[in-house]
mmCIF file of C-alpha atoms and ligand atoms in Angstrom:
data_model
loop_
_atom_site.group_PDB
_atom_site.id
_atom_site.type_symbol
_atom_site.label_atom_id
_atom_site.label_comp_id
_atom_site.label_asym_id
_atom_site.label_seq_id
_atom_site.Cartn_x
_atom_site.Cartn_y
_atom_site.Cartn_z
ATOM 1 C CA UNK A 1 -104.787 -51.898 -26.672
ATOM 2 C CA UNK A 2 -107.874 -49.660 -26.036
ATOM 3 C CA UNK A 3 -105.254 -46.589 -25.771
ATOM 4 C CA UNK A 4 -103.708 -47.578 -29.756
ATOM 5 C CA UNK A 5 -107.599 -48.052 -30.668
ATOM 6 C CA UNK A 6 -108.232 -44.366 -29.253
ATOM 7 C CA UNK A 7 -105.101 -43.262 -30.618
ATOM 8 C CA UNK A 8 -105.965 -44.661 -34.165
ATOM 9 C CA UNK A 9 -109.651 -43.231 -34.036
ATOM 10 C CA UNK A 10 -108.141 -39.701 -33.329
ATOM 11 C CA UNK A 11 -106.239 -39.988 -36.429
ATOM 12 C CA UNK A 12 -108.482 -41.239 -38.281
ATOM 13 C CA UNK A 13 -110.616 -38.435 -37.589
ATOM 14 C CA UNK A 14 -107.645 -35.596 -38.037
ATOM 15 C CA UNK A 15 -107.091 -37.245 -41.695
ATOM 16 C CA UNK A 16 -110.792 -37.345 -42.801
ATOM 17 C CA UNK A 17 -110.986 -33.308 -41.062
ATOM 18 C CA UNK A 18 -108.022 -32.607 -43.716
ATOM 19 C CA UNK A 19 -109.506 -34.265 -46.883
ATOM 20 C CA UNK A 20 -113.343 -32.245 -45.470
ATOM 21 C CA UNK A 21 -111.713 -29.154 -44.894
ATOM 22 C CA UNK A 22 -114.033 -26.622 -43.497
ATOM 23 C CA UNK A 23 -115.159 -25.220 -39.722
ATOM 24 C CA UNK A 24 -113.468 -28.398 -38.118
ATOM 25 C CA UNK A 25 -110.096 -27.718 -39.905
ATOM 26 C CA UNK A 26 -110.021 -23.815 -38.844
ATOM 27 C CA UNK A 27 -110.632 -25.157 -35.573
ATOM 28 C CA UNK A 28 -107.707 -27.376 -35.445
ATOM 29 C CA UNK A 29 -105.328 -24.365 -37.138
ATOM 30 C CA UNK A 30 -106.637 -21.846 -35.070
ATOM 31 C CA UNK A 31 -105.870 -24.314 -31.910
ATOM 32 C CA UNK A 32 -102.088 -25.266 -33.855
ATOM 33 C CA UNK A 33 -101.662 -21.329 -33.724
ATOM 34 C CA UNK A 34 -102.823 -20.848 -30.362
ATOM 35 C CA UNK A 35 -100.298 -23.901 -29.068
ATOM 36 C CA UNK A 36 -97.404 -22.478 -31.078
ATOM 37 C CA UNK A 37 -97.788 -19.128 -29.520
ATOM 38 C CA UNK A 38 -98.406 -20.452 -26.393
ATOM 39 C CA UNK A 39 -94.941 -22.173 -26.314
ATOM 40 C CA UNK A 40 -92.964 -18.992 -27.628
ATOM 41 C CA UNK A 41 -94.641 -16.820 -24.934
ATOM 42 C CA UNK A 42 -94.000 -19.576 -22.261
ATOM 43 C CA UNK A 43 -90.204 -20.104 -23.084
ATOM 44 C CA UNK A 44 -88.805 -16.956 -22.066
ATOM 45 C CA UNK A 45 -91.102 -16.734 -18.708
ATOM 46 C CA UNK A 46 -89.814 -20.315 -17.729
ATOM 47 C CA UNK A 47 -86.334 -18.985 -18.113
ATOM 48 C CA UNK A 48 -87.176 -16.017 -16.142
ATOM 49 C CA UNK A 49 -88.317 -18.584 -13.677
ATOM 50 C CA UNK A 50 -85.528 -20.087 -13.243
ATOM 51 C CA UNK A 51 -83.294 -17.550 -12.598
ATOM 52 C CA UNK A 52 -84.842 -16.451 -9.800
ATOM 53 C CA UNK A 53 -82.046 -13.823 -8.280
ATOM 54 C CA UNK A 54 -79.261 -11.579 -9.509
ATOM 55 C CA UNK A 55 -76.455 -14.235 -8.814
ATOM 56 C CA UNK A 56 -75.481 -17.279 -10.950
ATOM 57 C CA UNK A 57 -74.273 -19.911 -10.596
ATOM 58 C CA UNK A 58 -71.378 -19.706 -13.357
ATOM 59 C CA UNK A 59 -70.596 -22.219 -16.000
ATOM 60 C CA UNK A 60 -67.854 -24.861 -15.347
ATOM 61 C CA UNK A 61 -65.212 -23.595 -17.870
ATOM 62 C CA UNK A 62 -64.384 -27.199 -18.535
ATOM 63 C CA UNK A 63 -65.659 -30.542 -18.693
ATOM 64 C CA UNK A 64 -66.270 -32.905 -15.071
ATOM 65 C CA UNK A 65 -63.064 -34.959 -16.274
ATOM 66 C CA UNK A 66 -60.946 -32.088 -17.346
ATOM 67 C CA UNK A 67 -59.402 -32.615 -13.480
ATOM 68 C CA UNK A 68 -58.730 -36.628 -14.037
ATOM 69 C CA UNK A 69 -57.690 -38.428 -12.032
ATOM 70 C CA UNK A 70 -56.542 -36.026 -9.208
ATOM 71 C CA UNK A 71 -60.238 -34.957 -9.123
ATOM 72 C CA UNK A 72 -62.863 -37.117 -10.284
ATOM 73 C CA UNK A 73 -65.357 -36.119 -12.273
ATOM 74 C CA UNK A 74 -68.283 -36.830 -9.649
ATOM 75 C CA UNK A 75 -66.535 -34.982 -7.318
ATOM 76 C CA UNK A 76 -66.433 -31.917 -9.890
ATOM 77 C CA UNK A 77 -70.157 -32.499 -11.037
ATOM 78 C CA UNK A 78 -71.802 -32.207 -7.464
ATOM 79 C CA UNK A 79 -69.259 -29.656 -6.179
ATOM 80 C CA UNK A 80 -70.757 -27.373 -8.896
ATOM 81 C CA UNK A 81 -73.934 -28.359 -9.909
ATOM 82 C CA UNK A 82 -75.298 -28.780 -6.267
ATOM 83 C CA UNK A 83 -72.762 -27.027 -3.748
ATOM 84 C CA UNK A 84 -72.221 -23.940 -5.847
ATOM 85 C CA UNK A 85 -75.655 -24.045 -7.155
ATOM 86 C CA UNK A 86 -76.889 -24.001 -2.979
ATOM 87 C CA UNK A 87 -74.996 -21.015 -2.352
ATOM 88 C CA UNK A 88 -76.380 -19.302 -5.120
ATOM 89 C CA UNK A 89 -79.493 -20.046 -4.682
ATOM 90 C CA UNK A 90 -79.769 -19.562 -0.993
ATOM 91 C CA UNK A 91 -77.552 -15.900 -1.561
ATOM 92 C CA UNK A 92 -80.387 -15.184 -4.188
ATOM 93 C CA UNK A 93 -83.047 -15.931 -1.192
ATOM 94 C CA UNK A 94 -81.485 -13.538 1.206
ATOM 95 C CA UNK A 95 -81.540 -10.562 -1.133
ATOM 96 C CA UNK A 96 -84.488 -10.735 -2.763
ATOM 97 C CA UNK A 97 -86.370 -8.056 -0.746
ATOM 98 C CA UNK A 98 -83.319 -5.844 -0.804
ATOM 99 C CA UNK A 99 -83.042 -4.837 -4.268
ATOM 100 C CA UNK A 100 -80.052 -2.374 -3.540
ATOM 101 C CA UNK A 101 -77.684 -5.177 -1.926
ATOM 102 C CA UNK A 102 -78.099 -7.373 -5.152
ATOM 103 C CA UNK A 103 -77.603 -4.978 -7.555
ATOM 104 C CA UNK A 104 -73.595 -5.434 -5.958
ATOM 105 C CA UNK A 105 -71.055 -7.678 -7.653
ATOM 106 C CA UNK A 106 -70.319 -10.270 -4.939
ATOM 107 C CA UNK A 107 -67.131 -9.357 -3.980
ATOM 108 C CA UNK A 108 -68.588 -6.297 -3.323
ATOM 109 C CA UNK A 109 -71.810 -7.491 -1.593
ATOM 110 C CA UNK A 110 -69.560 -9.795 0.520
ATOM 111 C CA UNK A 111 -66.489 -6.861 1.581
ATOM 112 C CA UNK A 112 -69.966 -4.963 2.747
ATOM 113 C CA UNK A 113 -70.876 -7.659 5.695
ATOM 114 C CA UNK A 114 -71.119 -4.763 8.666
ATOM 115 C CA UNK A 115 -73.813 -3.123 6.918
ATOM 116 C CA UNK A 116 -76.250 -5.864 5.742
ATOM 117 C CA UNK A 117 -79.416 -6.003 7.404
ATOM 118 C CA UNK A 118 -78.760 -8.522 10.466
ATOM 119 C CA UNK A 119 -81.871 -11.079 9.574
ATOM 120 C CA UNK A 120 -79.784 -11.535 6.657
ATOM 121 C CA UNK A 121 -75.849 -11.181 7.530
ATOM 122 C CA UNK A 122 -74.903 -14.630 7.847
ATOM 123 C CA UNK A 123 -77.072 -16.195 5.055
ATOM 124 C CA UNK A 124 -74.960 -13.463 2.870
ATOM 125 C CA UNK A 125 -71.724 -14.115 4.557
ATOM 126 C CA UNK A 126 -71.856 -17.764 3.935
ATOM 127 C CA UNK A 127 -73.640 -18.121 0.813
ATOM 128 C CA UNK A 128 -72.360 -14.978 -1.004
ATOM 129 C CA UNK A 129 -68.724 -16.144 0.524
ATOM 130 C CA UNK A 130 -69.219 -19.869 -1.096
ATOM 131 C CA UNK A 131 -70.080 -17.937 -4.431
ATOM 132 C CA UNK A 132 -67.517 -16.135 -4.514
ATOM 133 C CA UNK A 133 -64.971 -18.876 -3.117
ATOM 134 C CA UNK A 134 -66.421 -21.368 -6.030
ATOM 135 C CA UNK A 135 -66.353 -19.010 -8.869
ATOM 136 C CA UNK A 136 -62.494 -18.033 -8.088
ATOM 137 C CA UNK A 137 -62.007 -22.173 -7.413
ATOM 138 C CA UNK A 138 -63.134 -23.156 -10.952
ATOM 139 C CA UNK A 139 -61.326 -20.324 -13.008
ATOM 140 C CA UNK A 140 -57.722 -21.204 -11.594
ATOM 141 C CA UNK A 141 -58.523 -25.382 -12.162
ATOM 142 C CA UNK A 142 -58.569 -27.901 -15.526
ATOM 143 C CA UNK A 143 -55.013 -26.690 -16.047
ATOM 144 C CA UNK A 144 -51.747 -29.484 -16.148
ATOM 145 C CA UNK A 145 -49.907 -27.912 -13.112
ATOM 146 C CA UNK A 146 -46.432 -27.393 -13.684
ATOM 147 C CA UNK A 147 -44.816 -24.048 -12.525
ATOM 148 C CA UNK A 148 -45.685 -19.963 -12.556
ATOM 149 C CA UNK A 149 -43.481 -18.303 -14.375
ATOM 150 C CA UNK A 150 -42.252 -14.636 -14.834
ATOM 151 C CA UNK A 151 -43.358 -11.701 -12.158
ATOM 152 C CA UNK A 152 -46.008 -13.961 -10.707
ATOM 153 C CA UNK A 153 -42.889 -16.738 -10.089
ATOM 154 C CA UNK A 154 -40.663 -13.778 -9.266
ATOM 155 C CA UNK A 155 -43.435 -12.819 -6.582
ATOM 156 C CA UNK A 156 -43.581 -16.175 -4.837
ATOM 157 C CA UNK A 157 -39.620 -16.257 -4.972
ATOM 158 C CA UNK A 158 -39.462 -13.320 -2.879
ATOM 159 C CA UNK A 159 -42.882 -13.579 -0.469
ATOM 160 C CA UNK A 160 -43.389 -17.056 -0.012
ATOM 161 C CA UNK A 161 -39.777 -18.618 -0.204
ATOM 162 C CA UNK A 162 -39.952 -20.117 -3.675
ATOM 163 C CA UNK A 163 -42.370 -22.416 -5.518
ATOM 164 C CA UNK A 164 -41.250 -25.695 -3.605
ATOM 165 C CA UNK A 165 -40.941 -23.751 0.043
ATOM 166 C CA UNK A 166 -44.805 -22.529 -1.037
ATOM 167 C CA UNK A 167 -46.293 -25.514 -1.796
ATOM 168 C CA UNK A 168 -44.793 -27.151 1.386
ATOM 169 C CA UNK A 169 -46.449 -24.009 3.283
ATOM 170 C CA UNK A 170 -49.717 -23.822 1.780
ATOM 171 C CA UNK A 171 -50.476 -27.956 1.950
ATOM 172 C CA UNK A 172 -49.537 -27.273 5.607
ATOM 173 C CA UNK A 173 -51.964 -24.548 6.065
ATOM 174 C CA UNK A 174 -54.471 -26.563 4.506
ATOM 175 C CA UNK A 175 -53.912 -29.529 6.542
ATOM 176 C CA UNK A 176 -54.525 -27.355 9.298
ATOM 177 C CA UNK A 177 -58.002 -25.855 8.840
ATOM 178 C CA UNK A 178 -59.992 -27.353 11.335
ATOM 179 C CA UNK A 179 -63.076 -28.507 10.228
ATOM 180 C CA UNK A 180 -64.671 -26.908 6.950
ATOM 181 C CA UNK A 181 -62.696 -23.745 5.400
ATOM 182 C CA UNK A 182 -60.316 -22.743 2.806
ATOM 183 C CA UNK A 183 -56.588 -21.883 2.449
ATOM 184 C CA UNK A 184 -55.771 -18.867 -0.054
ATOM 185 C CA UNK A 185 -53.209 -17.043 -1.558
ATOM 186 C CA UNK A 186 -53.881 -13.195 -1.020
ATOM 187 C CA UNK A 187 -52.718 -10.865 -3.475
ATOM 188 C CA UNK A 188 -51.888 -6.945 -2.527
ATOM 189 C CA UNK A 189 -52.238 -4.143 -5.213
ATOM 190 C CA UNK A 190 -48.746 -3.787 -5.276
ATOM 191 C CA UNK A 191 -48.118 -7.987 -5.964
ATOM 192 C CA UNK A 192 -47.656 -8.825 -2.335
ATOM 193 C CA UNK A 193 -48.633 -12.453 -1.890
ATOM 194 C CA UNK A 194 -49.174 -14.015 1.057
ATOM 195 C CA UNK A 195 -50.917 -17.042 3.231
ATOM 196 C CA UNK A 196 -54.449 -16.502 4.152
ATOM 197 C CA UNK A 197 -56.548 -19.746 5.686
ATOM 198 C CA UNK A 198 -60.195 -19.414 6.648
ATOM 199 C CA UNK A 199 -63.233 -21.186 8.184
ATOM 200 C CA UNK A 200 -65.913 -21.750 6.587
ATOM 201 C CA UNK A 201 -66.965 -19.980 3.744
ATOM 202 C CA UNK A 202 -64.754 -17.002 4.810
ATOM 203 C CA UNK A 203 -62.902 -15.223 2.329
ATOM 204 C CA UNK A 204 -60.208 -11.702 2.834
ATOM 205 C CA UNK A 205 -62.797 -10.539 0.241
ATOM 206 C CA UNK A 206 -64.824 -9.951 3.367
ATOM 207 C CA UNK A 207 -61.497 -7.643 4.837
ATOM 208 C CA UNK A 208 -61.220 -5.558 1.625
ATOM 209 C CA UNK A 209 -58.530 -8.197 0.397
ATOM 210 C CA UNK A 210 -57.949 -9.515 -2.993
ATOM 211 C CA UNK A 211 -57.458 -14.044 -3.707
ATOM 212 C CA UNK A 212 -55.163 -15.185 -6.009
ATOM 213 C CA UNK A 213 -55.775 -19.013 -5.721
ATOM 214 C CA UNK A 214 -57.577 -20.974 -2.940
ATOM 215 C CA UNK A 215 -57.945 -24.229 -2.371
ATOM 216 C CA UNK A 216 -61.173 -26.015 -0.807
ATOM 217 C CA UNK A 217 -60.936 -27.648 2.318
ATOM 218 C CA UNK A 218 -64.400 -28.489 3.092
ATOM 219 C CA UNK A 219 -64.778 -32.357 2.893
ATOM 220 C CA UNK A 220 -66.954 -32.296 -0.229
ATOM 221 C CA UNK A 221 -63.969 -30.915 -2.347
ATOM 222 C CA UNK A 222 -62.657 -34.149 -1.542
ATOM 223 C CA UNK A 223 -64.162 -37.009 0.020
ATOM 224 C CA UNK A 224 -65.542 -39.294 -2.630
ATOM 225 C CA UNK A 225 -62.025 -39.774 -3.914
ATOM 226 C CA UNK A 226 -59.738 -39.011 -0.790
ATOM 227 C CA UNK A 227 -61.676 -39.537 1.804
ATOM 228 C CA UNK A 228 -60.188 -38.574 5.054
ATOM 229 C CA UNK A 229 -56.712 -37.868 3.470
ATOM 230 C CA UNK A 230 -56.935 -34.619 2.846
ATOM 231 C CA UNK A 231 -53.217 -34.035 3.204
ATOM 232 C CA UNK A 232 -53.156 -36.631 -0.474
ATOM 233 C CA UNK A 233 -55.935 -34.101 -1.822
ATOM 234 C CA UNK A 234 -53.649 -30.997 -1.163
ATOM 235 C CA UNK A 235 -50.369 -32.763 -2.759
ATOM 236 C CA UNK A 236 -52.924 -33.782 -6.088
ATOM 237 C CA UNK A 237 -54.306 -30.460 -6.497
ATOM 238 C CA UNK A 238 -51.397 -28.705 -7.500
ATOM 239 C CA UNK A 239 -51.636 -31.233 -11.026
ATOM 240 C CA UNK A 240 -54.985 -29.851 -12.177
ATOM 241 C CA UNK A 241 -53.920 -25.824 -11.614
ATOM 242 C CA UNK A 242 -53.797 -23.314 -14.656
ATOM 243 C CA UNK A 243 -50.604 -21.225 -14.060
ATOM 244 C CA UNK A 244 -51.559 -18.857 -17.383
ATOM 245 C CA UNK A 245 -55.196 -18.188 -15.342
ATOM 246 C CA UNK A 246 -53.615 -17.302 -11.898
ATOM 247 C CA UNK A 247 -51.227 -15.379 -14.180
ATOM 248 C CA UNK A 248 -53.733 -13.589 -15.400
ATOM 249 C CA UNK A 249 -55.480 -12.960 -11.783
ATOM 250 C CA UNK A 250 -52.180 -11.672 -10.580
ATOM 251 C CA UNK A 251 -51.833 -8.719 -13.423
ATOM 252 C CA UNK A 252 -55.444 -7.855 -12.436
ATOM 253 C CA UNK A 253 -55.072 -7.440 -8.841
ATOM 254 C CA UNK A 254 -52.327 -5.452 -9.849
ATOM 255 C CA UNK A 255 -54.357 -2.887 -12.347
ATOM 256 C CA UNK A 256 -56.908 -2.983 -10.115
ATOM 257 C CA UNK A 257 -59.693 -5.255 -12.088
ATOM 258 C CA UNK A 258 -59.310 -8.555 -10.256
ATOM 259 C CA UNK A 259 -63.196 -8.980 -9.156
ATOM 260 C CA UNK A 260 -63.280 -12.579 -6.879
HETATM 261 MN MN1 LIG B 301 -66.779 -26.362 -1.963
#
């Protein structure tokens, strides 16, 4: 009550300032201006506040659901916006005093481990690794599944047995990652695909190596809906992957332009 009284007072003052006019109206335009400029100049510094490092964190390309129901949208929403956004962050933390290291494209950063400054190695290796792994992990999803078609089908045909014998092969390989860690498909210059599992946040980006796909093994990839059947996980996945994307990722390895 004593707040609307205040609040009513105030305005009743502001109204009769408007009909006066004079030195207390200036005053309140010269304070309007001064607010209004305040809030353009603070906009673009809060931005530059937030992004606080070279890396980030990249947009979903589709919405939480797009992966329904073989990943839920919760799932989807803290995968990114917390995991991915950690890794960022803390890969933003470790090369802030090294402006040469993050003026490097990740893949780069990360196929660089031997020469990062020690204090900093394995903050980079697991935090510029889970960039990396993420950003590839979200640009190959929110497809219907289905099969690959053309070279990239022709290429699994001839190094991984065919599309059925790969699947089989790949869930296996994921089953088997012990603990936290991912199971890729590696993709040569010349095409050459093959099976690549990995601990941790480990990527053959780190060997000079180029991913086609990759799926996540760690236990937040999974959990909320799966629990400890990650082995159900692995068989769902394959319904939520864009074949035209991985397409895609296969021509580029091949000219050369596949980045992570
Ligand atoms: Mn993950």
């Amino acid at each position: 009550m004593l707040l609307a009284i205040q609040l009513l007072s105030v305005l009743a003052h502001s109204i009769f300032a408007t009909i006066q006019g004079g030195p207390d109206m200036l005053s309140r335009r010269a304070l309007f201006r001064a607010a209004a400029t305040t809030m353009v100049f603070a906009a673009p510094r809060l931005a530059a506040a937030q992004a606080v490092g070279p890396y980030a964190l990249p947009a979903l390309p589709y919405a939480f659901d797009a992966n329904e129901p073989h990943i839920d949208a919760m799932t989807m929403q803290i995968h990114h916006d917390r995991h991915h956004a950690a890794y960022v962050a803390n890969l933003n933390g470790a090369v802030k005093d090294y402006p040469q290291l993050a003026t490097l494209a990740p893949d780069a950063l990360i196929a660089r481990l031997a020469e990062i400054p020690e204090t900093i190695r394995s903050v980079v290796r697991n935090s510029g690794g889970g960039h990396a792994n993420h950003t590839m992990f979200w640009q190959i999803m929110g497809g219907k599944g289905g099969n690959p078609s053309g070279t990239l089908a022709a290429a699994i045909e001839r190094d991984l047995g065919g599309f059925e014998a790969f699947k089989a092969s790949f869930n296996r390989s994921g089953a088997g990652v012990f603990g936290s860690g991912w199971v890729f498909v590696t993709v040569s210059r010349e095409g050459k695909l093959a099976l690549a599992p990995r601990s941790n946040q480990d990527t053959p980006l780190m060997d000079g190596g180029r991913v086609l796909l990759g799926n996540d093994m760690w236990e937040h990839a999974y959990y909320l809906k799966y629990q400890n059947r990650r082995p159900d996980y692995l068989t769902a996945w394959w319904n939520v992957l864009d074949w035209s994307k991985i397409a895609a990722r296969y021509d580029q390895a091949m000219a050369g332009t596949l980045g992570v």
